[in-house]
């Protein structure tokens, strides 16, 4: 799918290929077929998506094209989260045979820009279609200069292969709002390649000469040559297994924003390659409640030393924290003013700042649920209400004076706890239109608006 100036170009078991090994006795071991590039080409697919979006107070539909790779015999397809999201209303996959089949979303993980689809296997079997499935390689074993190939559907041109090398195995980018406004890039670094990656390549595999997958192509720089980036296969394998098991990747949250220590060690009386700076602590977060402060240096997490001197070292540390069980007690060993403190932090479930969106078309208003992360970030008293993200000219919401960023908290003096409650109010309005008094937060002040039919 098209990319941006960033161009975003008990689990299901992965197939395992084994080399034959001489057995001293007993029946001979089963020998799996040797994997090759031709097999990989029979596993790469084109993905066509129709999605529902909520813009300017109305519901709209958009279409896009991306790539994917089949990774299991029962039809699991790995692609990018920015190619297929929960907003998708129709997904079709074009197999290497050029036959199209329907697919459904199994799970979505915007934090790593990965999503998993499942082919409609009943349709595949009924029509007598076939496909191959790909195999992962170890992305940690990659070396700069190693030959790789990007396979996918750039600009809708299916089954396109471009050749390049691994330019860097550990490229760092600050976490961004790269997937439909959702956060991505907090928990992994990226593979950089000079193999041509264009809009439509997103979700396709980056592979070795033998066809094994070492990455999932995800992004490129607009206006630059030979700068493409892929999610490492070891990250992709983990996410695929979790999404296949339960449709999501549950992660823990403690509420610290880390920073690098390079060039700062002497100001904190630290040895080189020791510790991670806390740049900020989210208000009301587990770390805030535990007593952590900006400027603290984390020396160890549950007794395991931390080294966050350079930016590339931060995502693995954040991933280590995220992989603790939700509700676990994590002991942060920190140094503050020459004193070492042991502070226990009880983790919470990680949530995005972006909540579910919806459009109330008769009002001409699109809204988003207030998430706990958004409420903390904006120092709101709680996570109640909905945020106005757009209004349509000449419709009731715009005429009432509502604007993007307003947080509706009450309707006719009754609190609006969440989006579902506002949907119920809207249903009553559709059946019996009447004027409504809306109370909203605007710039931390309360404002009132009369919504007329």
XYZ file of C-alpha atoms in Angstrom:
453
model
C 0.000 0.000 0.000
C 1.215 3.469 -0.629
C 3.642 4.774 1.945
C 4.047 8.249 3.375
C 7.341 10.885 3.653
C 7.644 8.045 5.470
C 6.315 5.857 2.831
C 4.790 2.979 4.746
C 5.504 0.984 1.791
C -0.650 -22.278 21.873
C -0.015 -20.616 18.537
C -0.365 -21.699 14.978
C 2.892 -23.495 14.305
C 5.338 -22.260 11.713
C 6.402 -24.735 9.030
C 9.772 -26.215 9.890
C 12.134 -27.505 7.225
C 14.831 -29.942 8.316
C 17.884 -31.249 6.519
C 18.306 -34.978 6.409
C 20.641 -36.209 9.146
C 22.226 -39.650 9.061
C 20.646 -41.861 11.699
C 22.731 -44.541 13.395
C 19.801 -46.944 13.590
C 16.037 -47.205 13.106
C 13.959 -46.038 10.130
C 15.383 -43.209 8.009
C 14.319 -39.701 8.967
C 11.742 -37.996 6.754
C 13.451 -35.596 4.353
C 11.650 -32.317 3.671
C 11.945 -30.838 0.188
C 14.734 -28.314 -0.204
C 13.473 -24.767 -0.058
C 14.276 -22.532 -3.043
C 13.440 -19.193 -4.605
C 10.796 -20.643 -6.928
C 8.907 -21.960 -3.898
C 9.003 -18.501 -2.355
C 7.516 -16.957 -5.504
C 4.537 -19.296 -5.159
C 3.904 -17.900 -1.667
C 3.926 -14.142 -2.415
C 0.506 -12.561 -2.976
C -1.131 -9.302 -3.943
C -3.626 -7.859 -1.431
C -6.515 -5.604 -2.449
C -8.275 -3.845 0.424
C -11.398 -1.727 0.767
C -11.519 0.158 4.057
C -13.997 2.336 5.901
C -12.697 5.630 7.266
C -14.296 8.463 9.215
C -13.342 11.880 7.921
C -14.865 15.348 8.085
C -17.965 14.100 9.839
C -18.779 11.355 7.340
C -18.132 7.706 6.636
C -15.991 7.130 3.550
C -14.472 4.182 1.721
C -10.941 3.943 0.353
C -9.135 1.281 -1.671
C -5.507 0.213 -1.599
C -3.080 -2.404 -2.861
C -0.279 -4.104 -0.970
C 1.667 -7.325 -0.755
C 1.853 -10.316 1.551
C 3.487 -13.691 1.997
C 1.805 -16.992 2.879
C 3.596 -18.592 5.814
C 1.550 -21.656 6.775
C -0.095 -24.537 4.936
C -3.498 -23.489 6.302
C -3.342 -20.098 4.608
C -2.000 -17.539 7.092
C -0.720 -14.472 5.234
C 1.660 -11.972 6.845
C 1.505 -8.351 5.688
C 1.771 -4.811 7.056
C -0.691 -3.267 9.480
C -0.876 -0.224 7.224
C -1.973 -2.485 4.353
C -4.854 -4.179 6.209
C -6.376 -2.793 9.402
C -9.526 -3.479 11.458
C -11.206 -0.848 9.268
C -11.113 -3.259 6.300
C -14.552 -4.213 4.992
C -13.334 -6.296 2.052
C -10.022 -8.088 1.509
C -9.081 -10.167 -1.522
C -5.811 -11.972 -2.186
C -4.415 -12.704 -5.636
C -2.472 -15.963 -5.611
C 0.546 -16.563 -7.866
C -1.821 -18.452 -10.200
C -3.603 -15.065 -10.661
C -6.745 -16.494 -9.032
C -8.395 -14.257 -6.443
C -9.737 -15.540 -3.125
C -11.296 -13.792 -0.161
C -9.381 -13.358 3.090
C -10.218 -12.213 6.619
C -8.196 -10.341 9.218
C -6.865 -12.619 11.967
C -4.999 -9.983 13.954
C -3.374 -6.558 13.769
C -0.363 -5.089 15.560
C 0.281 -1.457 14.731
C 3.218 -1.330 17.165
C 5.298 -3.409 14.720
C 3.293 -2.566 11.556
C 2.292 -6.200 11.049
C -1.028 -7.900 10.345
C -2.109 -11.484 9.664
C -4.811 -12.600 7.239
C -6.304 -16.030 6.656
C -7.297 -17.195 3.202
C -10.837 -18.537 2.880
C -9.645 -22.135 2.749
C -13.109 -23.509 1.981
C -13.076 -21.417 -1.195
C -9.498 -22.493 -1.993
C -10.439 -26.155 -1.669
C -13.747 -25.829 -3.513
C -11.999 -24.225 -6.491
C -9.048 -26.620 -6.410
C -6.488 -23.841 -5.956
C -2.990 -24.346 -4.580
C -0.184 -22.275 -3.130
C 3.172 -22.670 -1.412
C 4.151 -21.278 1.965
C 7.365 -19.477 2.805
C 9.978 -20.149 5.459
C 11.625 -17.727 7.875
C 15.374 -17.258 8.162
C 17.209 -15.826 11.188
C 17.389 -12.038 10.780
C 19.938 -11.813 13.612
C 22.412 -13.696 11.383
C 22.314 -11.053 8.621
C 25.446 -9.110 7.703
C 25.753 -5.772 5.863
C 26.518 -6.426 2.193
C 24.529 -9.662 2.069
C 22.412 -10.087 -1.079
C 18.639 -9.876 -0.637
C 15.556 -9.582 -2.845
C 12.359 -7.592 -2.276
C 9.286 -9.345 -3.694
C 5.834 -7.825 -4.014
C 3.389 -5.635 -5.928
C 4.935 -2.165 -6.408
C 2.390 0.211 -7.940
C 0.120 -2.793 -8.572
C 2.711 -4.683 -10.653
C 2.379 -8.194 -9.227
C 5.242 -10.671 -8.768
C 7.970 -8.032 -9.024
C 11.449 -8.935 -7.754
C 14.154 -6.353 -7.054
C 17.720 -7.106 -5.981
C 19.952 -5.366 -3.469
C 21.996 -5.827 -0.347
C 21.522 -5.411 3.373
C 22.726 -1.862 3.986
C 22.288 -1.882 7.751
C 20.966 -4.509 10.159
C 20.064 -2.260 13.071
C 18.502 0.968 11.831
C 16.773 3.040 14.509
C 13.818 5.390 14.035
C 11.996 7.194 16.804
C 8.534 5.787 17.419
C 6.105 7.506 15.072
C 2.416 7.747 14.238
C 2.946 5.862 11.012
C -0.017 3.457 10.922
C -3.321 5.337 10.532
C -2.236 7.655 13.331
C -1.343 4.730 15.615
C 2.099 4.397 17.191
C 4.673 2.152 15.567
C 8.378 1.396 15.899
C 8.732 1.270 19.693
C 9.841 -2.346 20.026
C 12.194 -3.132 17.153
C 14.883 -1.689 14.933
C 14.741 -2.108 11.131
C 16.665 -3.762 8.333
C 17.858 -1.254 5.740
C 18.246 -2.375 2.115
C 18.980 -0.803 -1.261
C 16.651 -3.258 -3.018
C 13.981 -1.108 -4.675
C 10.885 -0.785 -2.442
C 7.978 1.265 -3.771
C 4.358 1.889 -2.772
C 2.618 -1.482 -3.076
C 5.678 -3.437 -1.908
C 4.470 -2.982 1.656
C 3.865 -6.321 3.354
C 5.898 -8.323 0.864
C 8.934 -10.355 1.920
C 12.601 -9.437 1.888
C 14.357 -12.729 1.169
C 17.755 -14.367 0.897
C 19.048 -15.947 -2.316
C 17.528 -19.269 -1.253
C 14.091 -17.641 -0.861
C 13.866 -17.708 2.937
C 12.228 -14.643 4.496
C 14.461 -12.323 6.541
C 12.136 -9.336 6.685
C 8.760 -7.815 5.814
C 9.094 -4.733 3.604
C 7.458 -1.777 5.273
C 8.729 1.696 4.464
C 10.942 3.864 2.312
C 11.990 7.498 2.072
C 10.033 9.500 -0.484
C 12.371 11.380 -2.786
C 15.389 9.216 -1.896
C 17.045 6.393 -3.812
C 17.963 2.992 -2.428
C 16.608 3.585 1.063
C 14.127 0.863 1.957
C 13.358 -0.664 5.341
C 11.963 -3.984 6.506
C 10.764 -5.451 9.799
C 13.224 -8.196 10.865
C 11.965 -11.760 10.460
C 12.570 -12.605 14.120
C 10.152 -9.828 15.109
C 7.710 -10.937 12.389
C 7.810 -14.574 13.493
C 6.988 -13.642 17.104
C 4.095 -11.378 16.075
C 2.716 -13.940 13.612
C 2.569 -16.600 16.308
C 0.874 -14.277 18.810
C -1.681 -12.960 16.319
C -2.500 -16.462 15.118
C -3.073 -17.562 18.716
C -5.329 -14.785 20.010
C -5.631 -12.019 17.418
C -3.455 -9.522 19.286
C -0.093 -9.099 20.962
C -0.637 -8.248 24.613
C 2.137 -6.053 25.987
C 2.904 -4.443 29.312
C 3.144 -0.725 29.975
C 5.006 1.095 32.745
C 4.858 4.687 31.483
C 8.457 5.769 31.000
C 9.877 7.480 27.923
C 13.541 6.451 27.628
C 16.426 8.559 26.424
C 20.000 7.889 25.368
C 22.999 8.526 27.595
C 25.730 9.121 25.017
C 27.689 12.253 25.987
C 25.750 12.523 29.261
C 27.532 9.942 31.397
C 29.911 12.351 33.132
C 27.014 14.571 34.234
C 25.448 11.591 36.015
C 28.764 10.137 37.267
C 28.198 6.945 35.260
C 30.527 4.498 33.613
C 30.148 4.187 29.836
C 27.650 1.602 28.569
C 25.734 1.487 31.815
C 22.167 2.600 32.406
C 19.235 4.169 30.532
C 18.014 7.719 31.028
C 14.337 8.346 31.821
C 13.363 11.381 29.748
C 9.815 11.595 31.079
C 7.234 9.686 33.101
C 3.574 9.579 32.033
C 1.269 11.178 34.642
C -0.739 8.580 36.568
C 1.246 5.699 35.064
C 2.623 2.714 37.004
C 6.093 4.294 37.002
C 4.707 7.579 38.322
C 2.910 5.778 41.133
C 6.091 3.828 41.940
C 8.060 7.054 42.368
C 10.157 7.106 39.190
C 11.088 10.579 37.960
C 12.485 12.215 34.822
C 16.271 12.247 35.083
C 16.455 8.914 36.903
C 18.921 6.422 35.406
C 17.689 2.834 35.171
C 20.640 0.575 35.954
C 18.856 -2.790 35.937
C 15.415 -4.315 35.364
C 14.682 -7.271 37.667
C 18.400 -7.488 38.342
C 19.421 -7.607 34.652
C 21.759 -4.705 33.759
C 20.556 -2.132 31.224
C 22.643 -0.389 28.575
C 20.793 2.386 26.759
C 23.709 4.515 25.706
C 22.751 4.665 22.011
C 19.355 5.027 20.268
C 19.591 1.579 18.652
C 19.685 0.033 22.117
C 16.364 1.505 23.273
C 13.820 -0.645 21.333
C 15.155 -3.953 22.752
C 14.913 -2.530 26.287
C 11.360 -1.319 25.650
C 10.512 -4.713 24.188
C 11.892 -6.438 27.275
C 9.559 -4.376 29.470
C 6.624 -4.943 27.117
C 7.091 -8.718 27.268
C 6.470 -8.916 31.013
C 3.044 -10.270 31.923
C 0.383 -7.624 32.501
C 0.113 -7.113 36.261
C 3.656 -8.319 36.925
C 5.856 -6.541 39.467
C 9.030 -5.279 37.799
C 11.830 -3.983 40.001
C 13.574 -0.928 38.538
C 17.016 -0.306 39.975
C 17.671 3.396 39.481
C 20.282 5.896 40.520
C 19.208 9.379 41.581
C 21.574 11.991 42.969
C 24.182 9.374 43.811
C 21.664 7.161 45.618
C 20.546 3.759 44.274
C 16.852 2.936 44.669
C 14.931 -0.295 44.120
C 11.452 0.700 42.933
C 8.798 -1.991 42.245
C 6.507 -1.132 39.311
C 3.284 -3.075 38.655
C 2.720 -3.193 34.901
C -0.529 -2.360 33.117
C -1.791 -3.400 29.717
C -0.283 -1.293 26.942
C -2.858 0.743 25.011
C -2.636 3.095 22.061
C -3.514 6.749 22.418
C -5.796 6.258 19.397
C -9.266 4.923 20.182
C -12.061 3.497 18.042
C -13.553 5.933 15.536
C -17.107 6.414 14.287
C -19.224 8.839 12.257
C -22.656 10.172 13.191
C -23.715 11.196 9.719
C -26.988 12.966 10.550
C -25.038 15.145 12.951
C -22.195 15.532 10.439
C -19.642 14.599 13.092
C -16.891 11.984 13.302
C -15.487 11.082 16.705
C -12.902 8.918 18.458
C -13.078 7.136 21.793
C -10.921 8.657 24.531
C -8.252 6.106 25.403
C -6.526 5.868 28.755
C -3.214 6.755 27.082
C -4.741 9.860 25.463
C -6.268 10.920 28.774
C -2.907 10.651 30.531
C -1.063 12.403 27.731
C -3.510 15.308 27.835
C -3.871 15.342 31.640
C -7.595 14.659 31.534
C -9.352 13.685 34.786
C -10.437 10.326 33.308
C -10.901 8.445 30.023
C -14.604 9.247 29.679
C -16.085 10.925 26.608
C -15.366 11.057 22.893
C -13.120 13.359 20.851
C -14.474 15.218 17.844
C -12.130 14.517 14.904
C -14.153 16.212 12.155
C -17.373 18.014 11.255
C -19.216 18.415 7.977
C -20.116 21.942 6.801
C -23.776 22.963 7.231
C -24.601 19.930 9.384
C -25.876 20.173 12.999
C -22.492 19.634 14.715
C -20.766 22.349 12.696
C -23.704 24.733 13.093
C -23.636 24.156 16.872
C -19.996 25.268 16.941
C -18.342 21.926 17.677
C -14.787 21.640 16.350
C -11.983 19.135 16.013
C -10.414 18.407 19.391
C -13.513 19.039 21.500
C -14.132 16.233 24.014
C -17.849 15.559 24.489
C -18.437 14.520 28.105
C -22.204 14.959 28.599
C -25.429 14.957 26.582
C -28.479 16.556 28.214
C -26.551 16.566 31.526
C -26.009 12.777 31.390
C -22.332 11.693 31.386
C -21.032 10.070 28.200
C -18.724 7.304 29.387
C -17.689 5.969 26.012
C -18.422 5.723 22.307
C -21.019 2.977 22.726
C -23.112 5.218 24.964
C -23.049 8.018 22.395
C -24.120 5.524 19.711
C -27.174 4.693 21.832
C -28.047 8.389 22.158
C -27.638 8.804 18.407
C -29.992 5.856 17.785
C -32.691 7.573 19.840
C -32.040 10.812 17.943
C -32.535 9.024 14.611
C -35.916 7.700 15.752
C -37.069 10.957 17.358
C -34.977 13.983 16.350
C -34.787 16.702 18.986
C -32.398 19.379 20.195
C -29.609 18.123 22.469
C -27.378 20.001 24.911
C -23.777 18.815 24.621
C -21.144 19.572 27.246
C -17.551 19.398 26.056
C -13.996 20.134 27.154
C -12.197 22.654 24.963
C -8.700 23.788 25.931
C -9.311 22.447 29.465
C -12.450 24.586 29.830
C -16.087 23.486 29.760
C -18.204 24.629 26.816
C -21.863 24.025 25.904
C -23.330 23.409 22.455
C -26.923 22.995 21.286
C -27.236 20.317 18.627
C -30.408 20.918 16.610
C -32.067 18.487 14.162
